[in-house]
Amino acid sequence: MQVPLLVDDFLRRSSLLYPDKLAVVDGEHRYSYSDFHARVNQLSHALLELGLEKGDRVCILSPNSHFFLESFYATSQVGLILVPLNYRLVAADHEYILNHAGVKAVLVDWEYTAVVDEIRDRLETVEHWIEARDGGPTAEGWSSWNELIAGAPTETPPAPQVDENDLVSINYTSGTTARPKGVMLTHRNCYVNAYGLIAHLGVRHEDVELWTLPMFHCNGWGGVYALTGMGGTHVVLRAIDGEEIFELIEREGVTFACMAPAVLRTILDYPHKDRHTISQAPRFTVAGAPPPAAFIQRLEEELGWNFMQIYGLTETAPLLTVSKPDHATPKDDWARRSRAGVPALGVEIEIRDPDGHPVPRDGETSGEICARSNVVFSGYWEQPDQTDAAIRDGWFHTGDLGVWDSVGNVHIVDRKKDVIISGGENISSPEIEDALYQHPAVLECAVIGVPHEKWGETPIALVVLRSGATPSAEELIDFCRERLAHFKCPTRIDFVEELPRTATGKLQKFRLRESFWEEGRKVN
Ligand code: AMP
């Protein structure tokens, strides 16, 4: 008989096999697998006591915390659907999402209850307000999470019949130009993705994972499930801070972490690395945006840490391709390791031209990356038109441009919307950014296409300099000319104080472009 693939199996298995093993470290809290499971079960009981039923939506708005980890399993094991909110959004965004998803109960970290209070009167479906806080008085109008679960049974409550195609979560994507869309992920999507991570990133029982990645983002890429399933240890990091990262790696013996490229920079720039003794080189997985090749080279050469790159989307739970050194990808091929990857097990990739035909595997013809797999989401919550636009003839269209190389790697060129077309040539903005990141004065950069009378578009770079650095724009352009074909080089460099990013470290290039396109500024 076949059994459904349900993510709550991961915690059940580890708490049975390793009840005394350390499951979660969050500040002064250290929970064993049996403590973790008990708190999860108590929360499930409390949510059912409130009258919540299978299919109801429960939101969590919180930085990384043990509460956040608990919410994953407390909801899924009783058929509730988790809606993780991005805590960097403003109150109006929360209002839209909570109403759109019809959320019944909100689980909110103590630092964020005030934001929710701002919109409380306009939340149409929320009936229960639960504050996640260890110690201190509960905010007015809120119930305390810890009080709610105190006294609740620690055994798993009887669950309603849950099928692997039932939803685990609805993850709202950042929504760059339009309203955020609710990505519906099923048990099956998340289960299969967890298997992919275990297989390709080598997630294992001995792993101690540092949570630098926000848990709200695409369910923490499924790391909650993969690591719990193997009985590893979650080390929670609430906010990105170089010193704390190094301290935790040293103290807890961290072996593994996933992160957006921006966190790599924090690690590389941390000035007191020599104060820490790191006995075991950790594995670092980076995704969410193109990681600069210069960063990964430094991470490996200066620190001796091991870099892996994965590519995927919230809509694919997320793992689509993975890149690690192997027989076809030498360790020092930084360009390939940062931009390319092979399809993960169980993932079919096609790269299609604008007419929908597969492009040749010739190392140069680009097209849209399309995927077919058990990790592909089941649609956008209450947006069937958007679902139909994204999943066509069984293939999910990612909106990213890629190229096949001769050894079966997908090279990620750019997001379709960010690719620059100058004089009929496609220019990949990450390729130019990679060149700029090799310059020691460049702290951050973004390359965008802006209108040009002769070429249609031309690449320009917005650069944040390291403090004290004073290169001229010409120097940086010349630096690019030594490394890139002439037509790819930025024709102008603007120095800026900062670059707009989403909470997960993605550059919001549309915001940068806006000022050039909307004000009708021309760069000649
Ligand atoms: P999200 O759903 O918010 O995770 O965003 C997914 C998008 O992030 C993809 O469509 C890509 O444009 C980008 N992305 C994710 N991983 C990578 C990667 N390894 N390299 C380049 N871009 C990436």
Tab-separated table of N, CA and C in Angstrom, residues 18-89:
chain	number	residue	atom	x	y	z
A	18	TYR	N	15.481	9.941	18.016
A	18	TYR	CA	16.527	10.700	18.729
A	18	TYR	C	15.909	11.656	19.752
A	19	PRO	N	15.115	11.151	20.688
A	19	PRO	CA	14.403	12.076	21.586
A	19	PRO	C	15.329	13.011	22.356
A	20	ASP	N	16.546	12.547	22.682
A	20	ASP	CA	17.428	13.371	23.512
A	20	ASP	C	18.383	14.233	22.711
A	21	LYS	N	18.345	14.088	21.418
A	21	LYS	CA	19.307	14.850	20.604
A	21	LYS	C	18.871	16.312	20.528
A	22	LEU	N	19.853	17.202	20.460
A	22	LEU	CA	19.554	18.636	20.404
A	22	LEU	C	18.911	18.972	19.054
A	23	ALA	N	17.698	19.528	19.118
A	23	ALA	CA	16.986	19.848	17.880
A	23	ALA	C	17.074	21.332	17.556
A	24	VAL	N	16.926	22.177	18.580
A	24	VAL	CA	16.825	23.615	18.329
A	24	VAL	C	17.641	24.390	19.360
A	25	VAL	N	18.450	25.325	18.860
A	25	VAL	CA	19.150	26.273	19.735
A	25	VAL	C	18.660	27.657	19.341
A	26	ASP	N	18.079	28.377	20.288
A	26	ASP	CA	17.610	29.733	20.003
A	26	ASP	C	17.944	30.571	21.227
A	27	GLY	N	19.028	31.329	21.158
A	27	GLY	CA	19.469	32.099	22.328
A	27	GLY	C	19.723	31.148	23.478
A	28	GLU	N	19.050	31.412	24.599
A	28	GLU	CA	19.293	30.543	25.768
A	28	GLU	C	18.449	29.266	25.733
A	29	HIS	N	17.554	29.172	24.757
A	29	HIS	CA	16.705	27.975	24.677
A	29	HIS	C	17.397	26.860	23.915
A	30	ARG	N	17.396	25.684	24.516
A	30	ARG	CA	17.978	24.510	23.852
A	30	ARG	C	16.959	23.383	23.979
A	31	TYR	N	16.331	23.029	22.870
A	31	TYR	CA	15.277	22.019	22.911
A	31	TYR	C	15.768	20.717	22.269
A	32	SER	N	15.525	19.614	22.980
A	32	SER	CA	15.814	18.305	22.389
A	32	SER	C	14.690	17.978	21.395
A	33	TYR	N	14.870	16.894	20.633
A	33	TYR	CA	13.791	16.506	19.707
A	33	TYR	C	12.507	16.213	20.464
A	34	SER	N	12.622	15.642	21.652
A	34	SER	CA	11.371	15.349	22.348
A	34	SER	C	10.735	16.635	22.873
A	35	ASP	N	11.550	17.624	23.335
A	35	ASP	CA	10.982	18.935	23.749
A	35	ASP	C	10.327	19.635	22.550
A	36	PHE	N	11.042	19.613	21.439
A	36	PHE	CA	10.565	20.298	20.224
A	36	PHE	C	9.201	19.710	19.818
A	37	HIS	N	9.158	18.397	19.772
A	37	HIS	CA	7.911	17.748	19.348
A	37	HIS	C	6.790	18.035	20.345
A	38	ALA	N	7.146	18.053	21.643
A	38	ALA	CA	6.113	18.309	22.665
A	38	ALA	C	5.527	19.708	22.478
A	39	ARG	N	6.390	20.697	22.249
A	39	ARG	CA	5.879	22.072	22.058
A	39	ARG	C	5.033	22.152	20.786
A	40	VAL	N	5.458	21.445	19.755
A	40	VAL	CA	4.694	21.408	18.493
A	40	VAL	C	3.306	20.810	18.757
A	41	ASN	N	3.282	19.680	19.461
A	41	ASN	CA	1.998	19.019	19.736
A	41	ASN	C	1.092	19.912	20.570
A	42	GLN	N	1.693	20.579	21.548
A	42	GLN	CA	0.876	21.462	22.398
A	42	GLN	C	0.257	22.583	21.574
A	43	LEU	N	1.050	23.126	20.642
A	43	LEU	CA	0.478	24.203	19.816
A	43	LEU	C	-0.628	23.661	18.914
A	44	SER	N	-0.432	22.471	18.376
A	44	SER	CA	-1.498	21.882	17.540
A	44	SER	C	-2.783	21.767	18.366
A	45	HIS	N	-2.655	21.239	19.591
A	45	HIS	CA	-3.843	21.120	20.451
A	45	HIS	C	-4.483	22.486	20.661
A	46	ALA	N	-3.648	23.492	20.953
A	46	ALA	CA	-4.194	24.826	21.250
A	46	ALA	C	-4.932	25.390	20.032
A	47	LEU	N	-4.376	25.180	18.853
A	47	LEU	CA	-5.024	25.711	17.639
A	47	LEU	C	-6.357	25.000	17.386
A	48	LEU	N	-6.375	23.694	17.640
A	48	LEU	CA	-7.636	22.953	17.456
A	48	LEU	C	-8.663	23.409	18.501
A	49	GLU	N	-8.179	23.638	19.723
A	49	GLU	CA	-9.056	24.118	20.799
A	49	GLU	C	-9.732	25.442	20.424
A	50	LEU	N	-9.002	26.254	19.665
A	50	LEU	CA	-9.565	27.549	19.247
A	50	LEU	C	-10.665	27.356	18.204
A	51	GLY	N	-10.780	26.132	17.718
A	51	GLY	CA	-11.843	25.854	16.742
A	51	GLY	C	-11.343	25.827	15.310
A	52	LEU	N	-10.008	25.885	15.125
A	52	LEU	CA	-9.496	25.856	13.748
A	52	LEU	C	-9.641	24.454	13.171
A	53	GLU	N	-9.893	24.411	11.873
A	53	GLU	CA	-10.140	23.126	11.214
A	53	GLU	C	-9.273	22.976	9.981
A	54	LYS	N	-9.197	21.733	9.539
A	54	LYS	CA	-8.405	21.419	8.344
A	54	LYS	C	-8.681	22.450	7.228
A	55	GLY	N	-7.592	22.936	6.634
A	55	GLY	CA	-7.726	23.879	5.518
A	55	GLY	C	-7.735	25.333	5.958
A	56	ASP	N	-7.894	25.591	7.271
A	56	ASP	CA	-7.859	26.985	7.737
A	56	ASP	C	-6.437	27.509	7.608
A	57	ARG	N	-6.343	28.822	7.391
A	57	ARG	CA	-5.028	29.433	7.234
A	57	ARG	C	-4.577	30.107	8.526
A	58	VAL	N	-3.314	29.861	8.863
A	58	VAL	CA	-2.705	30.425	10.067
A	58	VAL	C	-1.454	31.152	9.624
A	59	CYS	N	-1.347	32.421	10.008
A	59	CYS	CA	-0.161	33.155	9.553
A	59	CYS	C	0.901	33.197	10.633
A	60	ILE	N	2.151	33.218	10.224
A	60	ILE	CA	3.233	33.512	11.177
A	60	ILE	C	4.012	34.712	10.648
A	61	LEU	N	4.187	35.687	11.535
A	61	LEU	CA	4.948	36.891	11.207
A	61	LEU	C	6.035	36.999	12.264
A	62	SER	N	7.248	36.654	11.875
A	62	SER	CA	8.299	36.571	12.887
A	62	SER	C	9.667	36.486	12.225
A	63	PRO	N	10.674	37.064	12.858
A	63	PRO	CA	12.041	36.720	12.442
A	63	PRO	C	12.278	35.259	12.789
A	64	ASN	N	13.428	34.737	12.446
A	64	ASN	CA	13.709	33.341	12.781
A	64	ASN	C	13.648	33.141	14.291
A	65	SER	N	13.005	32.060	14.714
A	65	SER	CA	12.879	31.793	16.153
A	65	SER	C	12.435	30.348	16.336
A	66	HIS	N	12.544	29.863	17.570
A	66	HIS	CA	12.048	28.503	17.823
A	66	HIS	C	10.547	28.455	17.601
A	67	PHE	N	9.853	29.584	17.851
A	67	PHE	CA	8.405	29.612	17.614
A	67	PHE	C	8.117	29.353	16.131
A	68	PHE	N	8.919	30.002	15.288
A	68	PHE	CA	8.698	29.854	13.845
A	68	PHE	C	8.849	28.382	13.453
A	69	LEU	N	9.924	27.749	13.930
A	69	LEU	CA	10.135	26.329	13.608
A	69	LEU	C	8.945	25.494	14.075
A	70	GLU	N	8.445	25.797	15.270
A	70	GLU	CA	7.334	25.016	15.813
A	70	GLU	C	6.071	25.179	14.963
A	71	SER	N	5.895	26.397	14.435
A	71	SER	CA	4.656	26.645	13.677
A	71	SER	C	4.567	25.769	12.424
A	72	PHE	N	5.722	25.442	11.828
A	72	PHE	CA	5.699	24.614	10.615
A	72	PHE	C	4.973	23.285	10.867
A	73	TYR	N	5.378	22.629	11.964
A	73	TYR	CA	4.841	21.284	12.206
A	73	TYR	C	3.504	21.314	12.931
A	74	ALA	N	3.326	22.325	13.808
A	74	ALA	CA	2.064	22.385	14.557
A	74	ALA	C	0.880	22.576	13.615
A	75	THR	N	1.111	23.305	12.512
A	75	THR	CA	0.021	23.508	11.559
A	75	THR	C	-0.108	22.296	10.626
A	76	SER	N	1.003	21.882	10.022
A	76	SER	CA	0.895	20.859	8.975
A	76	SER	C	0.358	19.543	9.520
A	77	GLN	N	0.729	19.198	10.749
A	77	GLN	CA	0.328	17.863	11.226
A	77	GLN	C	-1.172	17.765	11.533
A	78	VAL	N	-1.856	18.912	11.585
A	78	VAL	CA	-3.308	18.839	11.767
A	78	VAL	C	-4.051	19.450	10.576
A	79	GLY	N	-3.357	19.534	9.446
A	79	GLY	CA	-4.037	19.931	8.209
A	79	GLY	C	-4.288	21.420	8.072
A	80	LEU	N	-3.649	22.230	8.936
A	80	LEU	CA	-3.789	23.685	8.787
A	80	LEU	C	-2.757	24.176	7.784
A	81	ILE	N	-3.019	25.329	7.191
A	81	ILE	CA	-2.116	25.850	6.152
A	81	ILE	C	-1.381	27.064	6.701
A	82	LEU	N	-0.062	27.004	6.648
A	82	LEU	CA	0.749	28.099	7.193
A	82	LEU	C	0.941	29.184	6.130
A	83	VAL	N	0.765	30.434	6.561
A	83	VAL	CA	1.039	31.560	5.663
A	83	VAL	C	2.168	32.378	6.314
A	84	PRO	N	3.418	32.127	5.902
A	84	PRO	CA	4.525	32.875	6.507
A	84	PRO	C	4.602	34.272	5.882
A	85	LEU	N	4.673	35.284	6.726
A	85	LEU	CA	4.740	36.656	6.206
A	85	LEU	C	6.174	37.176	6.271
A	86	ASN	N	6.503	37.957	5.282
A	86	ASN	CA	7.818	38.602	5.239
A	86	ASN	C	7.781	39.796	6.199
A	87	TYR	N	8.608	39.747	7.242
A	87	TYR	CA	8.512	40.789	8.277
A	87	TYR	C	9.029	42.142	7.809
A	88	ARG	N	9.660	42.184	6.629
A	88	ARG	CA	10.122	43.492	6.157
A	88	ARG	C	9.041	44.235	5.362
A	89	LEU	N	7.903	43.597	5.150
A	89	LEU	CA	6.829	44.280	4.431
A	89	LEU	C	6.200	45.321	5.349
